[in-house]
Tab-separated table of C-alpha atoms in Angstrom:
chain	number	residue	atom	x	y	z
N	19	MET	CA	-54.677	5.410	29.589
N	20	ARG	CA	-56.785	2.263	29.679
N	21	THR	CA	-56.630	1.995	25.887
N	22	ALA	CA	-52.869	2.385	25.914
N	23	LEU	CA	-52.464	-0.295	28.575
N	24	THR	CA	-54.762	-2.672	26.721
N	25	SER	CA	-52.836	-2.084	23.520
N	26	LEU	CA	-49.528	-2.671	25.291
N	27	LEU	CA	-50.701	-5.891	26.896
N	28	PHE	CA	-52.171	-7.107	23.622
N	29	SER	CA	-48.975	-6.405	21.727
N	30	PHE	CA	-46.958	-8.400	24.277
N	31	ALA	CA	-49.433	-11.226	24.485
N	32	SER	CA	-49.868	-11.561	20.748
N	33	GLY	CA	-46.188	-11.268	19.934
N	34	CYS	CA	-45.934	-14.961	19.271
N	35	THR	CA	-48.554	-14.962	16.570
N	36	GLN	CA	-47.425	-11.992	14.550
N	37	PRO	CA	-45.821	-12.963	11.234
N	38	PRO	CA	-42.097	-12.240	11.200
N	39	VAL	CA	-40.915	-9.217	9.263
N	40	VAL	CA	-38.893	-10.363	6.255
N	41	GLU	CA	-35.895	-8.318	5.176
N	42	LEU	CA	-34.324	-8.827	1.744
N	43	ILE	CA	-30.554	-8.595	2.126
N	44	LEU	CA	-29.145	-9.606	-1.241
N	45	ASP	CA	-30.723	-9.841	-4.671
N	46	PRO	CA	-30.211	-13.062	-6.595
N	47	ASP	CA	-27.241	-13.100	-8.955
N	48	ALA	CA	-27.528	-15.766	-11.625
N	49	ASP	CA	-23.895	-15.230	-12.633
N	50	ALA	CA	-22.542	-15.993	-9.169
N	51	THR	CA	-21.171	-19.505	-8.927
N	52	GLY	CA	-20.581	-19.858	-5.203
N	53	GLN	CA	-17.149	-21.253	-6.010
N	54	ASP	CA	-13.658	-20.112	-5.019
N	55	GLY	CA	-14.856	-18.370	-1.867
N	56	GLN	CA	-17.396	-16.198	-3.683
N	57	ARG	CA	-21.094	-15.680	-2.967
N	58	GLY	CA	-23.683	-17.999	-4.465
N	59	PRO	CA	-26.502	-17.316	-6.936
N	60	PHE	CA	-29.379	-17.132	-4.451
N	61	GLY	CA	-30.802	-13.952	-3.051
N	62	VAL	CA	-30.742	-13.684	0.741
N	63	ALA	CA	-33.513	-12.754	3.156
N	64	ARG	CA	-33.888	-12.991	6.909
N	65	ALA	CA	-36.423	-12.686	9.695
N	66	ALA	CA	-36.389	-12.817	13.483
N	67	TYR	CA	-38.261	-15.520	15.362
N	68	ARG	CA	-38.849	-16.358	18.998
N	69	THR	CA	-39.625	-19.696	20.538
N	70	GLN	CA	-40.418	-21.109	23.967
N	71	ALA	CA	-37.512	-22.777	25.739
N	72	ARG	CA	-36.811	-24.408	29.083
N	73	VAL	CA	-40.497	-24.201	30.089
N	74	SER	CA	-40.845	-20.464	30.806
N	75	ASP	CA	-37.884	-19.026	28.952
N	76	SER	CA	-37.794	-17.879	25.358
N	77	VAL	CA	-35.130	-17.817	22.685
N	78	ARG	CA	-34.829	-15.281	19.894
N	79	PHE	CA	-33.150	-16.371	16.717
N	80	GLU	CA	-32.587	-15.023	13.263
N	81	ALA	CA	-33.253	-17.178	10.211
N	82	THR	CA	-31.460	-16.389	6.946
N	83	TRP	CA	-32.465	-18.238	3.804
N	84	PRO	CA	-31.942	-18.485	0.032
N	85	ALA	CA	-34.462	-16.054	-1.435
N	86	THR	CA	-35.966	-14.737	-4.610
N	87	ASP	CA	-35.819	-11.050	-5.452
N	88	SER	CA	-38.984	-10.554	-3.405
N	89	GLY	CA	-37.483	-12.068	-0.259
N	90	ASP	CA	-39.597	-15.211	-0.464
N	91	LEU	CA	-37.921	-18.551	-0.018
N	92	ASP	CA	-36.469	-19.687	-3.335
N	93	LEU	CA	-38.304	-22.954	-3.757
N	94	SER	CA	-36.308	-23.989	-6.834
N	95	ALA	CA	-33.811	-25.982	-4.761
N	96	ALA	CA	-35.698	-26.404	-1.476
N	97	PRO	CA	-35.498	-28.032	1.000
N	98	TYR	CA	-32.059	-26.741	1.969
N	99	PRO	CA	-29.512	-28.001	4.473
N	100	CYS	CA	-29.403	-26.140	7.766
N	101	VAL	CA	-26.501	-24.449	9.543
N	102	LEU	CA	-26.784	-23.410	13.204
N	103	SER	CA	-24.561	-20.442	14.056
N	104	VAL	CA	-23.490	-19.775	17.652
N	105	GLN	CA	-22.231	-16.322	18.613
N	106	GLY	CA	-18.902	-15.741	20.345
N	107	GLY	CA	-18.670	-14.523	23.926
N	108	LEU	CA	-19.757	-10.906	24.404
N	109	VAL	CA	-20.126	-10.541	20.622
N	110	SER	CA	-23.594	-9.770	19.280
N	111	ALA	CA	-25.067	-12.320	16.899
N	112	GLU	CA	-25.525	-9.557	14.322
N	113	ARG	CA	-21.769	-9.382	13.897
N	114	TYR	CA	-21.863	-12.834	12.313
N	115	ARG	CA	-24.441	-11.937	9.680
N	116	TRP	CA	-21.724	-11.902	7.025
N	117	LEU	CA	-21.314	-15.642	7.587
N	118	ALA	CA	-25.060	-16.305	7.421
N	119	GLU	CA	-25.538	-14.195	4.298
N	120	HIS	CA	-22.717	-15.908	2.439
N	121	MET	CA	-23.988	-19.380	3.346
N	122	ALA	CA	-27.592	-18.532	2.437
N	123	SER	CA	-26.473	-17.213	-0.950
N	124	ARG	CA	-24.988	-20.676	-1.566
N	125	GLY	CA	-28.136	-22.572	-0.628
N	126	TYR	CA	-28.129	-23.020	3.147
N	127	VAL	CA	-30.685	-21.957	5.731
N	128	VAL	CA	-28.862	-20.431	8.697
N	129	LEU	CA	-30.343	-20.181	12.191
N	130	ALA	CA	-28.541	-17.869	14.630
N	131	PRO	CA	-29.901	-17.930	18.199
N	132	ARG	CA	-29.306	-15.149	20.721
N	133	HIS	CA	-28.040	-15.919	24.206
N	134	ALA	CA	-28.412	-14.191	27.547
N	135	LEU	CA	-25.655	-11.661	28.171
N	136	LYS	CA	-24.172	-12.677	24.792
N	137	LEU	CA	-22.744	-15.704	26.569
N	138	ALA	CA	-23.765	-18.871	24.780
N	139	ILE	CA	-22.393	-21.003	27.596
N	140	LEU	CA	-25.298	-19.835	29.789
N	141	GLU	CA	-27.830	-21.349	27.382
N	142	PRO	CA	-25.964	-23.986	25.397
N	143	ASP	CA	-29.117	-25.552	23.970
N	144	ASN	CA	-30.529	-22.420	22.307
N	145	ALA	CA	-29.443	-23.628	18.863
N	146	SER	CA	-31.450	-26.824	19.332
N	147	TYR	CA	-34.517	-24.813	20.346
N	148	ALA	CA	-34.086	-22.652	17.246
N	149	LEU	CA	-33.917	-25.780	15.106
N	150	ASP	CA	-37.046	-27.170	16.793
N	151	GLU	CA	-38.964	-24.005	15.976
N	152	ALA	CA	-37.691	-23.781	12.403
N	153	LEU	CA	-38.727	-27.379	11.765
N	154	GLU	CA	-42.190	-26.541	13.102
N	155	ARG	CA	-42.363	-23.543	10.797
N	156	VAL	CA	-41.481	-25.444	7.623
N	157	GLY	CA	-44.857	-27.115	7.841
N	158	MET	CA	-46.841	-23.903	8.342
N	159	ALA	CA	-48.361	-22.536	5.178
N	160	GLY	CA	-47.610	-18.850	4.807
N	161	ASP	CA	-44.579	-18.829	7.056
N	162	PRO	CA	-41.416	-17.513	5.373
N	163	LEU	CA	-39.685	-20.797	6.268
N	164	ALA	CA	-42.452	-23.024	4.843
N	165	GLY	CA	-40.755	-25.748	2.845
N	166	ALA	CA	-37.264	-24.472	3.631
N	167	LEU	CA	-35.976	-27.523	5.508
N	168	ASP	CA	-36.411	-31.263	5.413
N	169	PRO	CA	-37.267	-32.458	8.962
N	170	ASP	CA	-34.773	-35.270	8.467
N	171	GLY	CA	-32.355	-33.167	6.460
N	172	PRO	CA	-28.683	-32.495	7.143
N	173	VAL	CA	-27.657	-30.024	9.847
N	174	ALA	CA	-24.268	-28.564	10.777
N	175	ILE	CA	-23.394	-26.322	13.687
N	176	THR	CA	-20.718	-23.656	13.721
N	177	GLY	CA	-19.447	-21.241	16.322
N	178	HIS	CA	-16.669	-18.748	16.864
N	179	SER	CA	-14.595	-18.465	20.036
N	180	LEU	CA	-16.889	-19.244	23.000
N	181	GLY	CA	-19.507	-20.078	20.368
N	182	GLY	CA	-17.176	-22.808	19.120
N	183	VAL	CA	-17.069	-24.339	22.588
N	184	VAL	CA	-20.869	-24.311	22.694
N	185	ALA	CA	-21.186	-25.539	19.106
N	186	ALA	CA	-19.142	-28.597	20.068
N	187	MET	CA	-21.510	-29.177	22.995
N	188	GLY	CA	-24.521	-28.944	20.675
N	189	TRP	CA	-22.904	-31.298	18.175
N	190	VAL	CA	-22.451	-33.925	20.888
N	191	ALA	CA	-25.842	-33.379	22.548
N	192	ASP	CA	-28.189	-33.064	19.557
N	193	PRO	CA	-28.382	-36.193	17.382
N	194	ARG	CA	-29.788	-34.165	14.489
N	195	VAL	CA	-26.463	-32.384	14.019
N	196	ASP	CA	-24.257	-34.030	11.383
N	197	GLY	CA	-21.067	-32.020	11.730
N	198	VAL	CA	-19.359	-29.134	13.519
N	199	ALA	CA	-17.217	-26.247	12.252
N	200	ILE	CA	-15.248	-24.602	15.046
N	201	LEU	CA	-13.737	-21.195	14.346
N	202	ALA	CA	-10.854	-19.927	16.493
N	203	SER	CA	-11.762	-22.252	19.331
N	204	TYR	CA	-11.828	-25.806	20.615
N	205	ALA	CA	-14.071	-28.039	22.694
N	206	ALA	CA	-14.340	-27.902	26.471
N	207	GLY	CA	-12.610	-30.734	28.266
N	208	SER	CA	-15.961	-31.951	29.567
N	209	THR	CA	-17.416	-32.271	26.048
N	210	ASP	CA	-17.227	-35.868	24.950
N	211	VAL	CA	-15.931	-35.223	21.439
N	212	GLU	CA	-14.188	-38.595	21.403
N	213	SER	CA	-17.587	-40.270	21.138
N	214	MET	CA	-18.304	-38.533	17.825
N	215	ALA	CA	-15.981	-40.523	15.587
N	216	GLY	CA	-17.342	-40.539	12.049
N	217	SER	CA	-19.044	-37.157	12.314
N	218	PRO	CA	-17.171	-34.507	10.283
N	219	VAL	CA	-15.252	-31.746	12.062
N	220	LEU	CA	-13.730	-28.558	10.664
N	221	LEU	CA	-11.274	-26.599	12.806
N	222	LEU	CA	-10.058	-23.206	11.588
N	223	THR	CA	-8.207	-20.375	13.232
N	224	GLY	CA	-6.145	-17.372	12.183
N	225	ALA	CA	-2.359	-17.187	12.304
N	226	GLU	CA	-2.623	-13.843	14.116
N	227	ASP	CA	-5.314	-14.938	16.576
N	228	GLN	CA	-4.998	-13.646	20.134
N	229	VAL	CA	-4.525	-17.288	21.096
N	230	ASP	CA	-1.412	-18.759	19.511
N	231	PRO	CA	-2.562	-21.482	17.076
N	232	GLU	CA	0.060	-23.747	18.599
N	233	GLU	CA	-2.088	-23.748	21.740
N	234	PHE	CA	-5.099	-24.941	19.746
N	235	PHE	CA	-3.412	-27.924	18.166
N	236	PRO	CA	-3.245	-30.231	21.219
N	237	GLU	CA	-6.939	-29.547	21.832
N	238	TRP	CA	-7.813	-30.205	18.198
N	239	GLU	CA	-6.094	-33.592	18.446
N	240	ARG	CA	-8.985	-34.751	20.644
N	241	PHE	CA	-11.344	-34.769	17.671
N	242	GLU	CA	-11.688	-38.048	15.855
N	243	GLN	CA	-11.728	-38.497	12.076
N	244	PRO	CA	-12.977	-37.233	9.730
N	245	ARG	CA	-11.471	-33.896	10.715
N	246	TRP	CA	-9.915	-31.042	8.779
N	247	GLY	CA	-7.857	-28.348	10.458
N	248	GLY	CA	-6.159	-25.257	9.119
N	249	VAL	CA	-4.722	-21.855	9.947
N	250	ILE	CA	-5.665	-18.813	7.864
N	251	ASP	CA	-2.627	-16.691	7.068
N	252	GLY	CA	-2.790	-13.147	8.438
N	253	MET	CA	-6.186	-13.509	10.139
N	254	ASN	CA	-6.807	-12.480	13.739
N	255	HIS	CA	-9.520	-13.455	16.234
N	256	TYR	CA	-11.991	-10.676	15.499
N	257	ASP	CA	-11.647	-10.914	11.717
N	258	TRP	CA	-14.340	-13.575	12.148
N	259	THR	CA	-16.702	-10.818	13.337
N	260	ASP	CA	-17.854	-7.548	11.822
N	261	ASP	CA	-17.295	-4.236	13.565
N	262	ALA	CA	-14.568	-5.215	16.014
N	263	THR	CA	-14.244	-2.657	18.796
N	264	PRO	CA	-10.992	-0.869	19.667
N	265	SER	CA	-10.755	-2.776	22.957
N	266	GLU	CA	-11.168	-6.102	21.158
N	267	LEU	CA	-8.486	-5.207	18.649
N	268	GLU	CA	-6.197	-4.003	21.414
N	269	ARG	CA	-5.961	-7.455	22.940
N	270	ASP	CA	-6.044	-9.302	19.602
N	271	GLY	CA	-3.159	-10.007	17.259
N	272	ALA	CA	-2.704	-7.620	14.354
N	273	SER	CA	-4.147	-8.714	11.003
N	274	THR	CA	-1.458	-8.770	8.363
N	275	ARG	CA	-3.697	-9.127	5.306
N	276	PRO	CA	-6.845	-7.379	4.053
N	277	LEU	CA	-10.046	-8.686	5.632
N	278	ASP	CA	-11.651	-9.577	2.304
N	279	ASP	CA	-8.671	-11.725	1.395
N	280	THR	CA	-8.529	-13.680	4.653
N	281	ARG	CA	-12.275	-14.236	4.646
N	282	THR	CA	-12.188	-15.449	1.037
N	283	ASP	CA	-9.469	-17.912	2.003
N	284	ALA	CA	-11.585	-19.096	4.914
N	285	TRP	CA	-14.644	-19.440	2.690
N	286	ARG	CA	-12.883	-21.729	0.244
N	287	VAL	CA	-12.373	-24.222	3.050
N	288	LEU	CA	-15.659	-23.671	4.851
N	289	ASP	CA	-17.717	-23.856	1.646
N	290	SER	CA	-16.005	-27.064	0.604
N	291	TRP	CA	-16.529	-28.582	4.038
N	292	LEU	CA	-20.236	-27.630	4.126
N	293	ASP	CA	-20.843	-28.919	0.601
N	294	ALA	CA	-19.050	-32.175	1.360
N	295	THR	CA	-20.709	-32.658	4.755
N	296	LEU	CA	-24.275	-31.548	4.089
N	297	LEU	CA	-24.676	-32.047	0.339
N	298	ASP	CA	-22.435	-35.104	-0.104
N	299	ASP	CA	-20.788	-33.177	-2.932
N	300	PRO	CA	-17.961	-35.408	-4.229
N	301	ASP	CA	-16.103	-32.476	-5.829
N	302	ALA	CA	-16.051	-30.650	-2.502
N	303	ALA	CA	-14.835	-33.796	-0.766
N	304	ASP	CA	-12.063	-34.072	-3.369
N	305	ARG	CA	-11.034	-30.462	-2.746
N	306	LEU	CA	-10.738	-31.122	0.968
N	307	GLU	CA	-8.832	-34.308	0.336
N	308	ALA	CA	-6.444	-32.640	-2.096
N	309	GLY	CA	-5.915	-29.568	0.089
N	310	GLY	CA	-3.691	-26.790	-1.165
N	311	PHE	CA	-6.166	-24.011	-0.363
N	312	PRO	CA	-4.485	-20.639	-0.922
N	313	GLY	CA	-3.654	-18.708	2.235
N	314	VAL	CA	-4.327	-21.693	4.483
N	315	GLU	CA	-1.752	-23.755	6.315
N	316	GLU	CA	-3.254	-27.193	6.706
N	317	ARG	CA	-2.871	-28.909	10.026
N	318	TRP	CA	-3.944	-32.309	8.736
V	18	MET	CA	-47.427	9.447	48.336
V	19	VAL	CA	-44.031	10.591	47.091
V	20	MET	CA	-42.432	7.290	48.032
V	21	ARG	CA	-45.170	5.311	46.308
V	22	ALA	CA	-44.687	7.406	43.203
V	23	LEU	CA	-40.962	6.732	43.429
V	24	ALA	CA	-41.590	3.009	43.798
V	25	LEU	CA	-43.904	2.945	40.792
V	26	THR	CA	-41.420	4.967	38.758
V	27	LEU	CA	-38.669	2.507	39.633
V	28	LEU	CA	-40.939	-0.339	38.590
V	29	GLY	CA	-41.726	1.375	35.304
V	30	VAL	CA	-38.072	2.034	34.530
V	31	ALA	CA	-37.162	-1.559	35.309
V	32	LEU	CA	-40.001	-2.799	33.093
V	33	CYS	CA	-38.660	-0.749	30.217
V	34	LEU	CA	-35.089	-1.897	30.754
V	35	ALA	CA	-35.865	-5.540	31.406
V	36	PRO	CA	-34.206	-7.882	28.946
V	37	ARG	CA	-35.875	-10.039	26.364
V	38	THR	CA	-35.528	-13.286	28.249
V	39	ALA	CA	-36.991	-14.682	31.399
V	40	VAL	CA	-37.384	-17.483	33.872
V	41	ALA	CA	-40.171	-18.294	36.267
V	42	ASP	CA	-39.267	-17.381	39.793
V	43	PRO	CA	-41.536	-15.775	42.391
V	44	VAL	CA	-38.689	-13.722	43.799
V	45	THR	CA	-41.074	-11.471	45.671
V	46	LEU	CA	-42.080	-14.384	47.870
V	47	ARG	CA	-38.632	-14.617	49.385
V	48	HIS	CA	-37.286	-11.077	49.230
V	49	GLY	CA	-38.349	-7.661	50.278
V	50	ALA	CA	-41.284	-8.330	52.555
V	51	PRO	CA	-40.457	-7.465	56.158
V	52	GLU	CA	-44.139	-7.670	57.040
V	53	ARG	CA	-47.615	-7.283	55.597
V	54	GLY	CA	-47.609	-5.244	52.409
V	55	LEU	CA	-46.886	-5.061	48.701
V	56	VAL	CA	-43.586	-5.969	47.085
V	57	PHE	CA	-42.608	-5.019	43.546
V	58	GLN	CA	-39.556	-6.592	42.017
V	59	ALA	CA	-38.015	-5.877	38.652
V	60	GLY	CA	-34.711	-6.663	37.065
V	61	TRP	CA	-33.080	-9.349	35.070
V	62	PRO	CA	-34.755	-11.560	33.987
V	63	ASP	CA	-38.212	-11.214	35.467
V	64	VAL	CA	-40.730	-8.855	36.968
V	65	SER	CA	-43.085	-9.761	39.773
V	66	ALA	CA	-45.358	-8.352	42.434
V	67	ALA	CA	-46.510	-9.905	45.684
V	68	TRP	CA	-49.104	-9.203	48.323
V	69	TRP	CA	-48.063	-10.444	51.745
V	70	MET	CA	-51.399	-10.872	53.455
V	71	GLY	CA	-49.766	-11.589	56.758
V	72	PRO	CA	-46.379	-12.543	58.134
V	73	GLN	CA	-46.555	-16.046	56.674
V	74	LEU	CA	-48.793	-16.010	53.622
V	75	GLY	CA	-48.194	-14.255	50.333
V	76	LEU	CA	-49.606	-14.214	46.815
V	77	ALA	CA	-47.553	-13.268	43.781
V	78	VAL	CA	-47.876	-12.745	40.073
V	79	GLU	CA	-44.914	-12.927	37.727
V	80	TRP	CA	-44.431	-11.653	34.246
V	81	LYS	CA	-41.700	-13.233	32.180
V	82	LEU	CA	-40.653	-10.692	29.606
V	83	PRO	CA	-41.335	-10.255	26.809
V	84	ALA	CA	-44.460	-12.328	27.337
V	85	SER	CA	-42.466	-15.563	27.657
V	86	ALA	CA	-44.779	-16.689	30.440
V	87	VAL	CA	-47.133	-15.483	33.117
V	88	ALA	CA	-47.478	-17.127	36.502
V	89	ALA	CA	-49.267	-16.901	39.812
V	90	SER	CA	-47.882	-18.269	43.053
V	91	VAL	CA	-48.758	-18.655	46.705
V	92	GLY	CA	-45.987	-18.762	49.262
V	93	THR	CA	-45.242	-19.119	52.910
V	94	ARG	CA	-42.241	-18.545	55.167
V	95	ARG	CA	-40.980	-19.453	58.580
V	96	ARG	CA	-38.303	-17.680	60.614
V	97	LEU	CA	-35.943	-19.351	63.039
V	98	PRO	CA	-34.089	-16.723	65.106
V	99	LEU	CA	-30.476	-17.609	65.817
V	100	GLY	CA	-29.995	-16.486	69.396
V	101	SER	CA	-31.163	-13.109	70.611
V	102	GLY	CA	-29.384	-11.046	67.955
V	103	PRO	CA	-30.579	-9.949	64.522
V	104	TRP	CA	-29.496	-13.122	62.740
V	105	ALA	CA	-32.107	-15.600	61.604
V	106	LEU	CA	-32.621	-18.539	59.307
V	107	ASP	CA	-35.600	-18.179	56.987
V	108	ALA	CA	-37.280	-20.951	55.053
V	109	PHE	CA	-39.564	-20.213	52.100
V	110	LEU	CA	-41.837	-22.379	50.005
V	111	ALA	CA	-43.842	-21.169	47.021
V	112	GLY	CA	-45.924	-22.984	44.461
V	113	GLY	CA	-48.089	-21.983	41.582
V	114	LEU	CA	-49.258	-22.240	38.019
V	115	LEU	CA	-47.368	-20.971	35.022
V	116	VAL	CA	-48.501	-20.429	31.463
V	117	PRO	CA	-45.786	-20.243	28.786
V	118	THR	CA	-47.074	-17.810	26.188
V	119	VAL	CA	-44.762	-17.999	23.185
V	120	ASN	CA	-45.802	-21.604	22.579
V	121	PRO	CA	-48.798	-21.872	24.911
V	122	GLY	CA	-48.752	-24.584	27.529
V	123	LEU	CA	-49.209	-25.124	31.249
V	124	ALA	CA	-46.711	-25.771	33.997
V	125	ILE	CA	-46.614	-25.996	37.759
V	126	SER	CA	-43.880	-24.362	39.776
V	127	ALA	CA	-42.408	-25.000	43.204
V	128	THR	CA	-39.713	-22.943	44.886
V	129	PRO	CA	-38.090	-24.035	48.119
V	130	ALA	CA	-35.522	-21.585	49.485
V	131	VAL	CA	-33.484	-20.961	52.611
V	132	GLN	CA	-31.703	-17.792	53.693
V	133	LEU	CA	-29.290	-16.964	56.436
V	134	GLY	CA	-29.703	-13.297	57.133
V	135	ARG	CA	-29.296	-10.318	59.352
V	136	ARG	CA	-32.775	-8.938	59.890
V	137	GLY	CA	-32.315	-5.554	61.458
V	138	GLU	CA	-35.033	-2.963	61.732
V	139	ARG	CA	-33.354	-0.575	59.315
V	140	PHE	CA	-30.901	-2.767	57.432
V	141	GLU	CA	-30.813	-6.380	56.356
V	142	LEU	CA	-28.578	-8.668	54.373
V	143	ASP	CA	-28.846	-12.321	53.501
V	144	LEU	CA	-27.283	-15.222	51.702
V	145	GLY	CA	-29.314	-18.186	50.565
V	146	LEU	CA	-30.140	-21.020	48.224
V	147	ALA	CA	-33.249	-21.277	46.063
V	148	MET	CA	-34.648	-23.828	43.637
V	149	PRO	CA	-37.346	-22.241	41.435
V	150	MET	CA	-38.438	-25.445	39.679
V	151	GLU	CA	-40.956	-25.738	36.854
V	152	LEU	CA	-42.664	-28.805	35.444
V	153	GLN	CA	-44.383	-28.386	32.112
V	154	LEU	CA	-47.471	-30.565	31.854
V	155	LEU	CA	-49.211	-29.727	28.601
V	156	THR	CA	-47.907	-30.010	25.034
V	157	GLU	CA	-44.767	-31.676	26.333
V	158	ARG	CA	-43.274	-32.930	29.594
V	159	ARG	CA	-40.254	-30.909	30.614
V	160	LEU	CA	-38.651	-30.187	33.990
V	161	ARG	CA	-36.529	-27.118	34.653
V	162	ALA	CA	-34.585	-27.261	37.890
V	163	PRO	CA	-32.240	-24.376	38.737
V	164	LEU	CA	-30.158	-24.177	41.890
V	165	LEU	CA	-29.365	-20.566	42.733
V	166	LEU	CA	-26.970	-19.036	45.210
V	167	GLU	CA	-28.439	-15.690	46.191
V	168	ALA	CA	-27.331	-12.633	48.078
V	169	GLY	CA	-29.343	-9.579	49.018
V	170	VAL	CA	-29.170	-6.284	50.860
V	171	GLY	CA	-31.982	-3.960	51.806
V	172	GLY	CA	-33.036	-1.240	54.120
V	173	ASP	CA	-35.738	1.176	55.114
V	174	LEU	CA	-36.199	4.424	53.289
V	175	GLY	CA	-38.914	6.322	55.062
V	176	PRO	CA	-42.108	4.307	55.054
V	177	VAL	CA	-40.955	1.922	52.315
V	178	ALA	CA	-38.093	-0.528	52.056
V	179	LEU	CA	-35.733	-0.917	49.118
V	180	GLY	CA	-33.382	-3.725	48.314
V	181	LEU	CA	-31.116	-5.325	45.779
V	182	ARG	CA	-30.603	-9.005	45.190
V	183	GLY	CA	-28.423	-11.074	42.911
V	184	GLY	CA	-28.271	-14.741	42.132
V	185	PHE	CA	-26.197	-17.162	40.134
V	186	GLY	CA	-26.630	-20.840	39.544
V	187	ALA	CA	-26.908	-23.856	37.331
V	188	VAL	CA	-30.048	-24.873	35.467
V	189	LEU	CA	-30.829	-28.437	34.541
V	190	THR	CA	-33.589	-28.862	31.964
V	191	THR	CA	-34.810	-32.281	30.982
V	192	PRO	CA	-34.436	-33.403	28.327
V	193	GLY	CA	-31.539	-31.131	27.562
V	194	THR	CA	-28.255	-29.831	28.706
V	195	LEU	CA	-26.948	-27.996	31.722
V	196	GLY	CA	-27.061	-24.210	31.540
V	197	PHE	CA	-26.395	-21.328	33.850
V	198	LEU	CA	-28.446	-18.452	35.150
V	199	VAL	CA	-27.601	-14.985	36.369
V	200	GLN	CA	-30.239	-12.863	38.090
V	201	TRP	CA	-30.410	-9.470	39.665
V	202	SER	CA	-33.294	-7.293	40.679
V	203	LEU	CA	-34.412	-4.323	42.675
V	204	TRP	CA	-37.321	-4.671	45.048
V	205	VAL	CA	-39.545	-2.139	46.699
V	206	TRP	CA	-41.778	-2.898	49.668
V	207	VAL	CA	-44.760	-0.706	50.356
V	208	PRO	CA	-46.620	-1.206	53.652
V	209	ALA	CA	-50.213	-2.270	53.567
V	210	ILE	CA	-52.747	0.400	54.405
V	211	SER	CA	-55.092	-0.728	57.131
V	212	PRO	CA	-58.715	0.237	56.613
V	213	ARG	CA	-59.853	2.803	59.157
């Protein structure tokens, strides 16, 4: 009994020092271009981390990175830009892994913090704590994230639904964040988005979202330039998440196109916006400027 | 003996079910201690135990799961009866040391609280405000200042007392943004055994 208790206490107390378990998700694919809404050439691996927050609290987050076929960070193009991903209300962060895996395959490190009760609004600064910890880890030899990020490198934040509301808050509050991508959402009235003129904004929603896109547009008008807004044809609210439940689908609009098609259409825009915002890719900026993305009705 | 076993079982179940997040808050120094004795409290998001040495002095330890922090506190309370009935106004003050354990550091905590409650012999209920504040001193300077609105009910069950409390409030952390906090917990009070 005493041995078991000692072991239990030790495992709790030493949890912070144990190396994270790395999971290889995708093998590298040298033929993948990462263009036209398709995956990129990098392999993808992830690990779970935990960091101290708000003095006595702690935040769990999942890091997903461009990897070799062994799951190690692919150092060939490191350091990578960083994307912070904020979960929607009452939706587990795991249901957004498809977003993180796609972005990591194209050369982004994605940090996805968890939030109490799956309500990001309760802990709106968790993404910043995750970024703090990741930036600490990039300097630690032997850590899976060692060398993954530049401490002064570009950072974007994205969030779906309630996560979009919180992503906008993080974009305004954290000066390290260079742009925000809001999916099927808008900013809270108390978030001072007007002060962020010059910082890129992407606003996307689905034509079949449970909230009529027409209701989003007046809220989107609050964002200053440069901004890009669009509506994905046939996409509903929970097409942005994996494994939608029957009750979620019951109150959502009905998707009118296959999920793979709507997500590919969304990726063409999101990939271009990330490449233009975080990599200063002139071709991506030209694509955004030219518009004409298939399956997307542009708002601006 | 049966009731103590029940209390320990409840504590064990709550420990197993407790979520993977926590705050520092010596809840046991303002709930579940009608008189001298032991109080165990478990729920969301913390677990704590207190030893009320007398009607006005208590010691508590808190465990912030999963090993987010450990803390020790000392607390006191004063009761102001409102007339001759069961209603009373209680004031609590607790302070202590806290050690964050994910990224080790040191903090001090202070928790002022007030409760308006019905303090019957077999049943009690209360409504109150609490501010379980923390000031981190080492590694970085950070203040966490929640303001919680709390409600609780409790009652005697044989020789022990059981209760339920819930709280909701805003949390200001400096430097940082405003967040929110939801708490609930079960508490069990076990009377002290006087040496013969």
